[in-house]
Coordinates of C-alpha atoms (C1' of nucleotides) in Angstrom, one line a residue:
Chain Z
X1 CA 180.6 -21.1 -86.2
X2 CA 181.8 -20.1 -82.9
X3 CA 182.0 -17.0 -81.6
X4 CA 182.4 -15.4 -78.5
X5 CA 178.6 -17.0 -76.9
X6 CA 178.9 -20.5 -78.7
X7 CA 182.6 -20.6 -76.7
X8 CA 181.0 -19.8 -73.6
X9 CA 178.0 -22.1 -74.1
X10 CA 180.5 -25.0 -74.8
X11 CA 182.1 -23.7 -71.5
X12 CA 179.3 -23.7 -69.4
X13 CA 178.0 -26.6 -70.2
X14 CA 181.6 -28.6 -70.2
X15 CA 182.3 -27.4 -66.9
X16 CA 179.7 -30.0 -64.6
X17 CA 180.9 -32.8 -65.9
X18 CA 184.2 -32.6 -66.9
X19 CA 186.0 -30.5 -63.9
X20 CA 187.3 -33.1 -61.1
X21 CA 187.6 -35.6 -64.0
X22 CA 191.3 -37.5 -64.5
X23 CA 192.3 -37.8 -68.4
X24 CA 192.5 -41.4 -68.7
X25 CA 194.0 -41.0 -71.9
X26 CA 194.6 -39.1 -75.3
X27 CA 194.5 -40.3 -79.1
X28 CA 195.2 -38.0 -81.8
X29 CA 193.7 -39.2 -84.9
X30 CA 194.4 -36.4 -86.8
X31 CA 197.2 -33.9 -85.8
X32 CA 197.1 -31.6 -88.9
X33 CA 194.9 -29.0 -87.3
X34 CA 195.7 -24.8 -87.8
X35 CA 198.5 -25.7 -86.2
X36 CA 200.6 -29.1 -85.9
X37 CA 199.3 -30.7 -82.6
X38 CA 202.1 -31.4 -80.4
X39 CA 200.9 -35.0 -79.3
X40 CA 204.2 -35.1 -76.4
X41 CA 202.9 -31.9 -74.9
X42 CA 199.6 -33.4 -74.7
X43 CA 200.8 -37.0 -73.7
X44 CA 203.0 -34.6 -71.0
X45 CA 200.6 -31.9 -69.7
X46 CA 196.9 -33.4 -70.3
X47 CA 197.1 -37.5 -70.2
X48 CA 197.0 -38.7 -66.8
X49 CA 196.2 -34.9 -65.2
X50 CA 192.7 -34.3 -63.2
X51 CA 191.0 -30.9 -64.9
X52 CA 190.8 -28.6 -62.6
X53 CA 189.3 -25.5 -64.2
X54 CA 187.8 -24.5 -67.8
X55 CA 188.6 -20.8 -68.1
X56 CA 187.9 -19.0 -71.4
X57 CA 189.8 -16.5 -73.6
X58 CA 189.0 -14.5 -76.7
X59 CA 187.4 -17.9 -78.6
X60 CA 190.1 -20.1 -76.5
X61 CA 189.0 -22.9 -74.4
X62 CA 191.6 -23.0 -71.3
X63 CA 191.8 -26.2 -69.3
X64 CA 193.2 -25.6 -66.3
X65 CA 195.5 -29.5 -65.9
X66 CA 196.6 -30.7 -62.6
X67 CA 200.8 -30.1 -62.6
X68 CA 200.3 -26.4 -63.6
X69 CA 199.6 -27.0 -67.2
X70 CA 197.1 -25.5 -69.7
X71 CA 195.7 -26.9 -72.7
X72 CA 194.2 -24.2 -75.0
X73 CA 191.5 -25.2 -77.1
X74 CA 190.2 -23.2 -80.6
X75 CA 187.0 -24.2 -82.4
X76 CA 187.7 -22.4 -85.6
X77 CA 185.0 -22.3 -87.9
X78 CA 183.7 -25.9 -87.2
X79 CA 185.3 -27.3 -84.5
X80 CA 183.1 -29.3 -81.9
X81 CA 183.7 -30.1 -78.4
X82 CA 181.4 -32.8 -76.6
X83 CA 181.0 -35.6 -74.3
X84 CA 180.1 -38.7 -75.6
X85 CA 179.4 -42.1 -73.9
X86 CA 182.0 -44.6 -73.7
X87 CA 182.7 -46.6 -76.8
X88 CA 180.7 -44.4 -79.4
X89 CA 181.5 -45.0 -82.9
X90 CA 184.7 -42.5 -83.8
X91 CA 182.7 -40.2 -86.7
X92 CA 184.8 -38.4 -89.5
X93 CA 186.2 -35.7 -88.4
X94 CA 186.8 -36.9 -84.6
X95 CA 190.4 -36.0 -84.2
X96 CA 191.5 -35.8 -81.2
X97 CA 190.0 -37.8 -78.2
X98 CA 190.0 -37.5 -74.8
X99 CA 189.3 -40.6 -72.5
X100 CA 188.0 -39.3 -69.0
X101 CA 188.1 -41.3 -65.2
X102 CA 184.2 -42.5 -65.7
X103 CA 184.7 -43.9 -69.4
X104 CA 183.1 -41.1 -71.2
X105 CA 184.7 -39.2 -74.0
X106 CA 185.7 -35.7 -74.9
X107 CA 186.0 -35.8 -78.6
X108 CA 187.3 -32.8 -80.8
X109 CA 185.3 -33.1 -84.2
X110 CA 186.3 -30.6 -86.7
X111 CA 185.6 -30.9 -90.5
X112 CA 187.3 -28.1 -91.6
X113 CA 190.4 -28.5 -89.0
X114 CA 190.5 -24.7 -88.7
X115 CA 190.4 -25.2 -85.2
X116 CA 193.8 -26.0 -82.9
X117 CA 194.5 -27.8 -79.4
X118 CA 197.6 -26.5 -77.5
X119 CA 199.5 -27.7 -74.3
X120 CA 201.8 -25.3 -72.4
X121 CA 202.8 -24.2 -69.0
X122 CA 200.9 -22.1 -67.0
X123 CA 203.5 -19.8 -66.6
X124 CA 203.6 -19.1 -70.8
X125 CA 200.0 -17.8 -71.0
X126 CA 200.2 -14.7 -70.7
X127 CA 203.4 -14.8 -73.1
X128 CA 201.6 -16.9 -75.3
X129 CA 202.3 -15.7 -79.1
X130 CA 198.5 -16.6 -80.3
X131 CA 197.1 -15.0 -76.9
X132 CA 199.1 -12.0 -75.9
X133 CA 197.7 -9.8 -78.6
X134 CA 194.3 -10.5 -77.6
X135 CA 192.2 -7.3 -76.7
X136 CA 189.7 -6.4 -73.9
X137 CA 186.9 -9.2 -73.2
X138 CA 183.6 -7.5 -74.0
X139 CA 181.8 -9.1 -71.1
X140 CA 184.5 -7.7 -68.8
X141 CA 182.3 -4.5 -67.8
X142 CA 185.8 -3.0 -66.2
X143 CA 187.6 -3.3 -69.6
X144 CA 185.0 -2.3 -71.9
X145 CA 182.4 0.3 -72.1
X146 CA 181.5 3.3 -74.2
X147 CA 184.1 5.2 -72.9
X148 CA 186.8 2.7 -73.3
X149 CA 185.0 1.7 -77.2
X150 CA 185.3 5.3 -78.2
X151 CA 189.0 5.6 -76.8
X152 CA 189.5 2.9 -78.7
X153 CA 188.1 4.0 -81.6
X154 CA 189.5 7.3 -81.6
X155 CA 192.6 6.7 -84.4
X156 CA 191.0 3.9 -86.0
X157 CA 190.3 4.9 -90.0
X158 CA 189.1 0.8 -90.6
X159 CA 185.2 0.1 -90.8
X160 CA 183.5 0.1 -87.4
X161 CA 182.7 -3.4 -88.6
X162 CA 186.2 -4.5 -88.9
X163 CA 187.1 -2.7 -86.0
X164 CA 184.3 -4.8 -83.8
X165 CA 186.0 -8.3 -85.4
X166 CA 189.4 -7.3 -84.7
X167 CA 190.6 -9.0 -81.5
X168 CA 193.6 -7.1 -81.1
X169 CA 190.7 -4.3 -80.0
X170 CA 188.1 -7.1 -78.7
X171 CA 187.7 -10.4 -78.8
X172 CA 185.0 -13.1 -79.2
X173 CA 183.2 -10.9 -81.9
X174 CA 183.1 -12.6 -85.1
X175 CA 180.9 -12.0 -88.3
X176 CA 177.8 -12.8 -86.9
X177 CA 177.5 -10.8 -83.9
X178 CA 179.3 -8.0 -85.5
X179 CA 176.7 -8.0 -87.4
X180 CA 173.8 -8.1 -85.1
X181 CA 175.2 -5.4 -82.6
X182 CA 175.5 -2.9 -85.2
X183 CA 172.1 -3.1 -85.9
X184 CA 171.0 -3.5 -82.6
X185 CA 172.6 -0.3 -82.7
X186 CA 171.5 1.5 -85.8
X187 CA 175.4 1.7 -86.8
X188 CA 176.2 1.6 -90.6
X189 CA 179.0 -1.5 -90.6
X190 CA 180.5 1.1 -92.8
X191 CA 181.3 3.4 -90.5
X192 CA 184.9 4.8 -89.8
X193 CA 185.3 3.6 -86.6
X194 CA 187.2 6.8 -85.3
X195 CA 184.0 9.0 -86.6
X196 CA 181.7 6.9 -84.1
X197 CA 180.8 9.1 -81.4
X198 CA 180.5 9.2 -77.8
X199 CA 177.0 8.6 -77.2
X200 CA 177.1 5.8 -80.4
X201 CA 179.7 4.6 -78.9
X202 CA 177.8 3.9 -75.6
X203 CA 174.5 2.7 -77.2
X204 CA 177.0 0.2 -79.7
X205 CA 179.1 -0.9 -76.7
X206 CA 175.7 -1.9 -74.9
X207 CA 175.0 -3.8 -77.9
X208 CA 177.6 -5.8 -78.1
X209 CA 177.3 -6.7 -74.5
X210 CA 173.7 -7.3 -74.7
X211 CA 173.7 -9.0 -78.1
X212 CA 176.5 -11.5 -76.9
X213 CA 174.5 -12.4 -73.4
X214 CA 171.3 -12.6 -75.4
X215 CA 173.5 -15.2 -77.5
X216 CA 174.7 -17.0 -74.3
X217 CA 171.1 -17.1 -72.9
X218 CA 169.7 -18.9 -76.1
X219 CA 172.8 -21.2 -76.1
X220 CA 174.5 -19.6 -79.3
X221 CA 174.3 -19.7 -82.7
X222 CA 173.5 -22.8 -84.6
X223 CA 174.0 -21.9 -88.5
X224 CA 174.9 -25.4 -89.4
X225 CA 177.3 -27.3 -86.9
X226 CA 177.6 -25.9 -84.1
X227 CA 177.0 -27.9 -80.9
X228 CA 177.7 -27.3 -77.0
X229 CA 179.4 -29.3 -74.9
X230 CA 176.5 -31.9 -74.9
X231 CA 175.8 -32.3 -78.7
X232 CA 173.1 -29.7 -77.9
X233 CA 172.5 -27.1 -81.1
X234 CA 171.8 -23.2 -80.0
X235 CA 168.6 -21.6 -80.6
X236 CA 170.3 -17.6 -80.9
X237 CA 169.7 -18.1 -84.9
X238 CA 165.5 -17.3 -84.2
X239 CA 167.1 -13.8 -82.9
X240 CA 168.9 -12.7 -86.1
X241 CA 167.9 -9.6 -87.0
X242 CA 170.4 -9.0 -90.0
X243 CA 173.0 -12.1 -90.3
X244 CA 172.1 -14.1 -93.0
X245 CA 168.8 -12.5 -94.4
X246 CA 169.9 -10.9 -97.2
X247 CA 166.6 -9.8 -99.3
X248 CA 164.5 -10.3 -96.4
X249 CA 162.3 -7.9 -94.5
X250 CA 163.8 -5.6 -91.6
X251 CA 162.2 -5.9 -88.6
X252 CA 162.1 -2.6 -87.8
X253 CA 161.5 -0.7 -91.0
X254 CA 159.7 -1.5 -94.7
X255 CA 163.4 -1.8 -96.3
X256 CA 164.9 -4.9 -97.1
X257 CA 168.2 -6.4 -95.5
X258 CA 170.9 -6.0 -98.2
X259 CA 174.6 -7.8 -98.3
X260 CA 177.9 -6.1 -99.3
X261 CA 181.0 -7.6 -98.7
X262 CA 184.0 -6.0 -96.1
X263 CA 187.2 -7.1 -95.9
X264 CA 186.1 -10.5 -97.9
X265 CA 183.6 -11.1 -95.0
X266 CA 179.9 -10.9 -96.2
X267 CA 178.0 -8.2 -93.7
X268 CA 174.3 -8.1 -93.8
X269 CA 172.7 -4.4 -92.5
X270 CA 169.3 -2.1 -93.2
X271 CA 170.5 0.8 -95.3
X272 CA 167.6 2.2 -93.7
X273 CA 168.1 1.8 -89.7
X274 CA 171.5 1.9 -89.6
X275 CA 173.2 5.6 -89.8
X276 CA 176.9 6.5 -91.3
Chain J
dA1 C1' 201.2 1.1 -88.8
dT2 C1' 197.1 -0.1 -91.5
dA3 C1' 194.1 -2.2 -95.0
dT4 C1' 192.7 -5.7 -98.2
dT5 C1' 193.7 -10.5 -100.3
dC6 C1' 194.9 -15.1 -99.9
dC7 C1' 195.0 -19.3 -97.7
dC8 C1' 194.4 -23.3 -94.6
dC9 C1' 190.2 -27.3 -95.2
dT10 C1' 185.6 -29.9 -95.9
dG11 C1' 180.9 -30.0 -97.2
dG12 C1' 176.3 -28.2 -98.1
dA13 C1' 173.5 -25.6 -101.3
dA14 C1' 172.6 -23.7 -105.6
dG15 C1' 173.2 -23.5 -110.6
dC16 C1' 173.5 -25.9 -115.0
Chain M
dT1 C1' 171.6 -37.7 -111.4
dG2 C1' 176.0 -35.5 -111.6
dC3 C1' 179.2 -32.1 -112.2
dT4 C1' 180.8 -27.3 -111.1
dT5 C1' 180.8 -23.1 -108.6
dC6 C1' 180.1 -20.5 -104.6
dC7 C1' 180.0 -19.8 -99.9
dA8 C1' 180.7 -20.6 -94.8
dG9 C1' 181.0 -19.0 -87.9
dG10 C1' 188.3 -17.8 -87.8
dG11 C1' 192.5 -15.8 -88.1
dG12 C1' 197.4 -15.8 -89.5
dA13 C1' 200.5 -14.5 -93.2
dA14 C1' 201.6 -12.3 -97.3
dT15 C1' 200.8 -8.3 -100.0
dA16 C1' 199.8 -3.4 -101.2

DNA sequence: ATATTCCCCTGGAAGC
DNA sequence: TGCTTCCAGGGGAATA
């Protein structure tokens, strides 16, 4: 489910309520996430600490605790983050919950428990194994570009669609908007990214960038699960152009959307608008 | 170093 | 109605 927009859009709409708030208190229902949750660190860094700040990075939700500490959050493929009211029913699936100063809830709901919740110093971020490998933010115009995409690209023999959804390059873009800003761009997903060139390069990099705010505007992607941060589904999925229509009509030619399958990852593109 | 393949999990949809 | 198979937004680890 989330990419880089749904993140953000659980970010955004997180950040008025829940910055200024106290953590009343922390129950872990369910530590077997990706990783083993770490209840002490939580019951350490998070429990009793006033959240200062919701940063994101890459997919990572970063809650900025009072005391210096961060607690990184990861939605995987299903993960949810929302507010609920004091005292609602725990659902399947809610497995870590977070009681704030006014009596409402953060609840992590995740049915497929790809998703992780980390506590660590401030100080480790940026030393962080799972975060240090992280590429350029897209929507950081400084850091990425067409020039800096097609520096990037320059010795890179995988896909240009691979090389989009790796995050050691960038971050934030999964299958979906992969898929989407090559189009946007009239790229072939096939593409050796190092054959891309310069003025490609540009027109792909806007893509991405405009693709991903387009997705931020409409308040993601809502496939199946997704929700923001107040149970709210995204509306992005009316903008698909290729994602998920397989057989069905492009929308800028006669041709029909076809699906092949890269790196085990299904990619949907028009053999027609989109150019090797 | 780089490129696929597998795997972690649950559940919804499609096929029989 | 029920069982089986396939597929899914991520990403780390094992494998070629």
């Amino acid at each position: 489910m989330p990419e880089l927009p749904e993140v953000e859009t659980v970010r955004r709409t997180l950040l008025p309520h829940v910055v200024g708030q106290r953590v009343q208190s922390v129950a872990v229902h369910q530590p077997k996430l990706r990783w083993p949750v770490d209840i002490a660190a939580l019951e350490v860094r998070v429990a009793h600490k006033t959240i200062g700040d919701i940063r994101r990075r890459a997919k990572y939700l970063l809650f900025d605790m009072e005391g210096g500490s961060v607690m990184a959050v990861h939605l995987g493929m299903t993960g949810q983050l929302s507010r609920m009211q004091a005292h609602t029913t725990r659902r399947t699936h809610d497995h870590v919950v977070f009681t704030l100063g006014d009596g409402s809830e953060l609840r992590f709901n995740d049915a497929r428990r790809f998703g992780s919740i980390d506590a660590f110093d401030k100080a480790a971020e940026e030393t962080h194994p799972r975060l240090v490998h992280l590429g350029v933010e897209p929507l950081d115009q400084d850091a990425f570009h067409g020039e800096a995409l097609y520096a990037m690209t320059r010795r890179a023999q995988k896909p240009i669609k691979n090389f989009l959804m790796d995050a050691q390059r960038v971050v934030g873009v999964g299958n979906i908007y992969a898929c989407e800003a090559l189009f946007a761009a009239g790229v072939h997903p096939n593409l050796p990214a190092h054959k891309l060139s310069r003025p490609r390069a540009e027109r792909l990099a806007r893509c991405v960038v405009d693709t991903l705010e387009a997705a931020i505007g409409q308040g993601g992607t809502t496939l199946r699960d997704f929700v923001d941060g107040d149970g709210q589904a995204g509306y992005f999925k009316v903008h698909l152009h290729a994602y998920g229509r397989e057989g069905e009509d492009c929308n800028q030619c006669t041709r029909l959307i076809r699906r092949v399958v890269q790196a085990g990852r299904s990619t949907f593109y028009c053999v027609q608008c989109q150019k090797r």
